PDB file of C-alpha atoms in Angstrom:
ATOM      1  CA  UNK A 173      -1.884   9.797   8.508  1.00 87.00           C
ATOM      2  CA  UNK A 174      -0.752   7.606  11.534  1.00 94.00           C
ATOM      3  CA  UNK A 175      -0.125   3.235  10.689  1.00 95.00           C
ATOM      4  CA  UNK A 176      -3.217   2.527  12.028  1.00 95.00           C
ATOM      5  CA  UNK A 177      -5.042   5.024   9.133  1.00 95.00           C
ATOM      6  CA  UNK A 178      -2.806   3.582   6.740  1.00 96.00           C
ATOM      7  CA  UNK A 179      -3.861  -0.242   7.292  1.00 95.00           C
ATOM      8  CA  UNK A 180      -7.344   0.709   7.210  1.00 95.00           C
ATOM      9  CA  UNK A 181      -6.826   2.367   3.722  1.00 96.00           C
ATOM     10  CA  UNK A 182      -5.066  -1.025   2.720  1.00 96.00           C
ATOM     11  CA  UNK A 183      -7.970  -3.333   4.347  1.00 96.00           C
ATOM     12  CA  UNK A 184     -10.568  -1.567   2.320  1.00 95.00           C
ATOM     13  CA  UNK A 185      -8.681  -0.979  -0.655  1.00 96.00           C
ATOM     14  CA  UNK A 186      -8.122  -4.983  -1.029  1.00 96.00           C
ATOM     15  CA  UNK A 187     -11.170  -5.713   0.240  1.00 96.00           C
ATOM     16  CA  UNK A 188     -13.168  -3.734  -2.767  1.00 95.00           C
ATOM     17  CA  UNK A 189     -10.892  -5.645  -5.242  1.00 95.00           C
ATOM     18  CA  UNK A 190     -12.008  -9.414  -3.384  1.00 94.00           C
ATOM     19  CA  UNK A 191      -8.796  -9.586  -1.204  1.00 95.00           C
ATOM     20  CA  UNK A 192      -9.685 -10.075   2.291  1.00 90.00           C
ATOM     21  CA  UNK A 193      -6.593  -9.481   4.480  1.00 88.00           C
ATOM     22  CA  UNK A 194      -6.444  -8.332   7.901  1.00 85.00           C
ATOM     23  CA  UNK A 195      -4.056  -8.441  10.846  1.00 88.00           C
ATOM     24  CA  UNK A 196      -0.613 -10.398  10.427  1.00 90.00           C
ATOM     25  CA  UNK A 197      -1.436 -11.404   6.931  1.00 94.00           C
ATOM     26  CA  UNK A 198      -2.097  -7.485   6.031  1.00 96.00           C
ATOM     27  CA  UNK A 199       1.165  -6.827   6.737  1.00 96.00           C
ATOM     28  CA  UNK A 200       3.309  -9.309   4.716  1.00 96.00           C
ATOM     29  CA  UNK A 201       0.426  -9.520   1.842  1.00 97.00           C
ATOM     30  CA  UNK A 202       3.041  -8.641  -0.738  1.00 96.00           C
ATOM     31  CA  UNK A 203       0.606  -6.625  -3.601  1.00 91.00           C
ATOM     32  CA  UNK A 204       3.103  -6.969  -6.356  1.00 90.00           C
ATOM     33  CA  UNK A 205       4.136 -11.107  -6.109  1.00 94.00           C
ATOM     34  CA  UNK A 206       0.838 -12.040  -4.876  1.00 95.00           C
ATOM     35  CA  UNK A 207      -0.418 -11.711  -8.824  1.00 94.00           C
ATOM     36  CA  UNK A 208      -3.679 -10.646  -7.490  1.00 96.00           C
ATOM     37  CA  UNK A 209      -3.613  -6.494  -8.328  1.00 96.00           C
ATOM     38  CA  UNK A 210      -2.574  -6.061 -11.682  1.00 94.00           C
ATOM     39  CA  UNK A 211      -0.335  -2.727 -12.684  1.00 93.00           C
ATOM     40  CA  UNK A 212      -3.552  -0.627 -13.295  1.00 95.00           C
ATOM     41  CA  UNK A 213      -4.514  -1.068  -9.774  1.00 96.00           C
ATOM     42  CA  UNK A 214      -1.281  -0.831  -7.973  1.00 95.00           C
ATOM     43  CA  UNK A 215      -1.270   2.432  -9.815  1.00 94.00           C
ATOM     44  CA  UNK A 216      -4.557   3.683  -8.407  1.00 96.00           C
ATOM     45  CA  UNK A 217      -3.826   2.594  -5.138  1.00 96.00           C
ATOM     46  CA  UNK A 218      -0.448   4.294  -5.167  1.00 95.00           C
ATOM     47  CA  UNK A 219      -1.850   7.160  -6.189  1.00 96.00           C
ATOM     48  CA  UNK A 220      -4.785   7.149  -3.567  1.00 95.00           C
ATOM     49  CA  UNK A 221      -2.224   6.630  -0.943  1.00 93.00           C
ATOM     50  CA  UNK A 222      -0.434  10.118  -1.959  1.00 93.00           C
ATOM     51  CA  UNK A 223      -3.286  11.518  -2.130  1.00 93.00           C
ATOM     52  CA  UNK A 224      -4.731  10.595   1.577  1.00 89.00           C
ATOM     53  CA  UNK A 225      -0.767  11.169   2.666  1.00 88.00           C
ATOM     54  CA  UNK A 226       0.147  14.063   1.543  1.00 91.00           C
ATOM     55  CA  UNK A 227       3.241  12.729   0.264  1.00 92.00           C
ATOM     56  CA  UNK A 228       5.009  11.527  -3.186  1.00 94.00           C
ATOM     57  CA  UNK A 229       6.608   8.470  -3.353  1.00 95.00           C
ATOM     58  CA  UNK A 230      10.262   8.853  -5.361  1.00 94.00           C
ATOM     59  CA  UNK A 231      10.619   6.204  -8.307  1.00 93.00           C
ATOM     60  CA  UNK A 232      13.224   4.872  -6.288  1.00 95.00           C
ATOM     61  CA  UNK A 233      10.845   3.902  -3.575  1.00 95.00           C
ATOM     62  CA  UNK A 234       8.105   2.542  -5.890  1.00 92.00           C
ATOM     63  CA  UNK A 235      10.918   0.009  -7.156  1.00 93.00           C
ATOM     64  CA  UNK A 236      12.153  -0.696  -3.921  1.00 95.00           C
ATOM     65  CA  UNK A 237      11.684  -4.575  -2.699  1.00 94.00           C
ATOM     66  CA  UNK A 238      10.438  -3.943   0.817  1.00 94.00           C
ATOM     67  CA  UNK A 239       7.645  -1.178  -0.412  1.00 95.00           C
ATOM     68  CA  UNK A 240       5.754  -4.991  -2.558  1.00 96.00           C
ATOM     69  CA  UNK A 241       4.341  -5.464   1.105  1.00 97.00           C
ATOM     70  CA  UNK A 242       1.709  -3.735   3.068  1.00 96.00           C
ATOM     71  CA  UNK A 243       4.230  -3.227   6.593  1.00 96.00           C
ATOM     72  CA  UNK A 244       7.348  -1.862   4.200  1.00 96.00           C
ATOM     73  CA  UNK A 245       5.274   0.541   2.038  1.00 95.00           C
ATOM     74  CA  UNK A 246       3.598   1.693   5.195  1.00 96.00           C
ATOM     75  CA  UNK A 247       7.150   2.293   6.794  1.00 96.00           C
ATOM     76  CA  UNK A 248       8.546   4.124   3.885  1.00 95.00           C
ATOM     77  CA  UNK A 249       5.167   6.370   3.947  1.00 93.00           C
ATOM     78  CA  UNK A 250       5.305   7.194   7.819  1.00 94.00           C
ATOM     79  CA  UNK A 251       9.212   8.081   7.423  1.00 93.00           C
ATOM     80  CA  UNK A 252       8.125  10.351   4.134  1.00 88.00           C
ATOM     81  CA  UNK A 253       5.554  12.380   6.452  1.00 83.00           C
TER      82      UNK A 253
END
């Protein structure tokens, strides 16, 4: 997967759930503070997202700050591959 894969996944995975983001505001949406996923689906998206990638996320990424927004977790998952 390349970024610009990776923001598409993110742009249709919000949009299905009512969250229309694209651009700039794509990349800072922050999933976690914005209140607007709850836990089940951050889940399901996390685990959609290793399943497109390829990769696992480490529990010490999942908790990481930076990986709440759309640009960080995308970061962390292009430096994984």
């Amino acid at each position: 997967m390349n970024k610009e894969q990776l923001l598409l996944f993110f742009s249709e995975f919000l949009m299905v759930r009512g969250i229309e983001c694209s651009g700039e505001r794509l990349l800072c949406f922050n999933f976690v503070a914005s209140g607007l996923l709850d836990s089940f689906e951050i889940l399901s998206m996390i685990m959609e997202l290793e399943l497109a990638s390829g990769i696992k996320l480490t529990p010490l990424q999942l908790v990481d700050e930076k990986n709440a927004t759309v640009s960080g977790l995308v970061s962390t998952i292009l430096e994984s591959l």
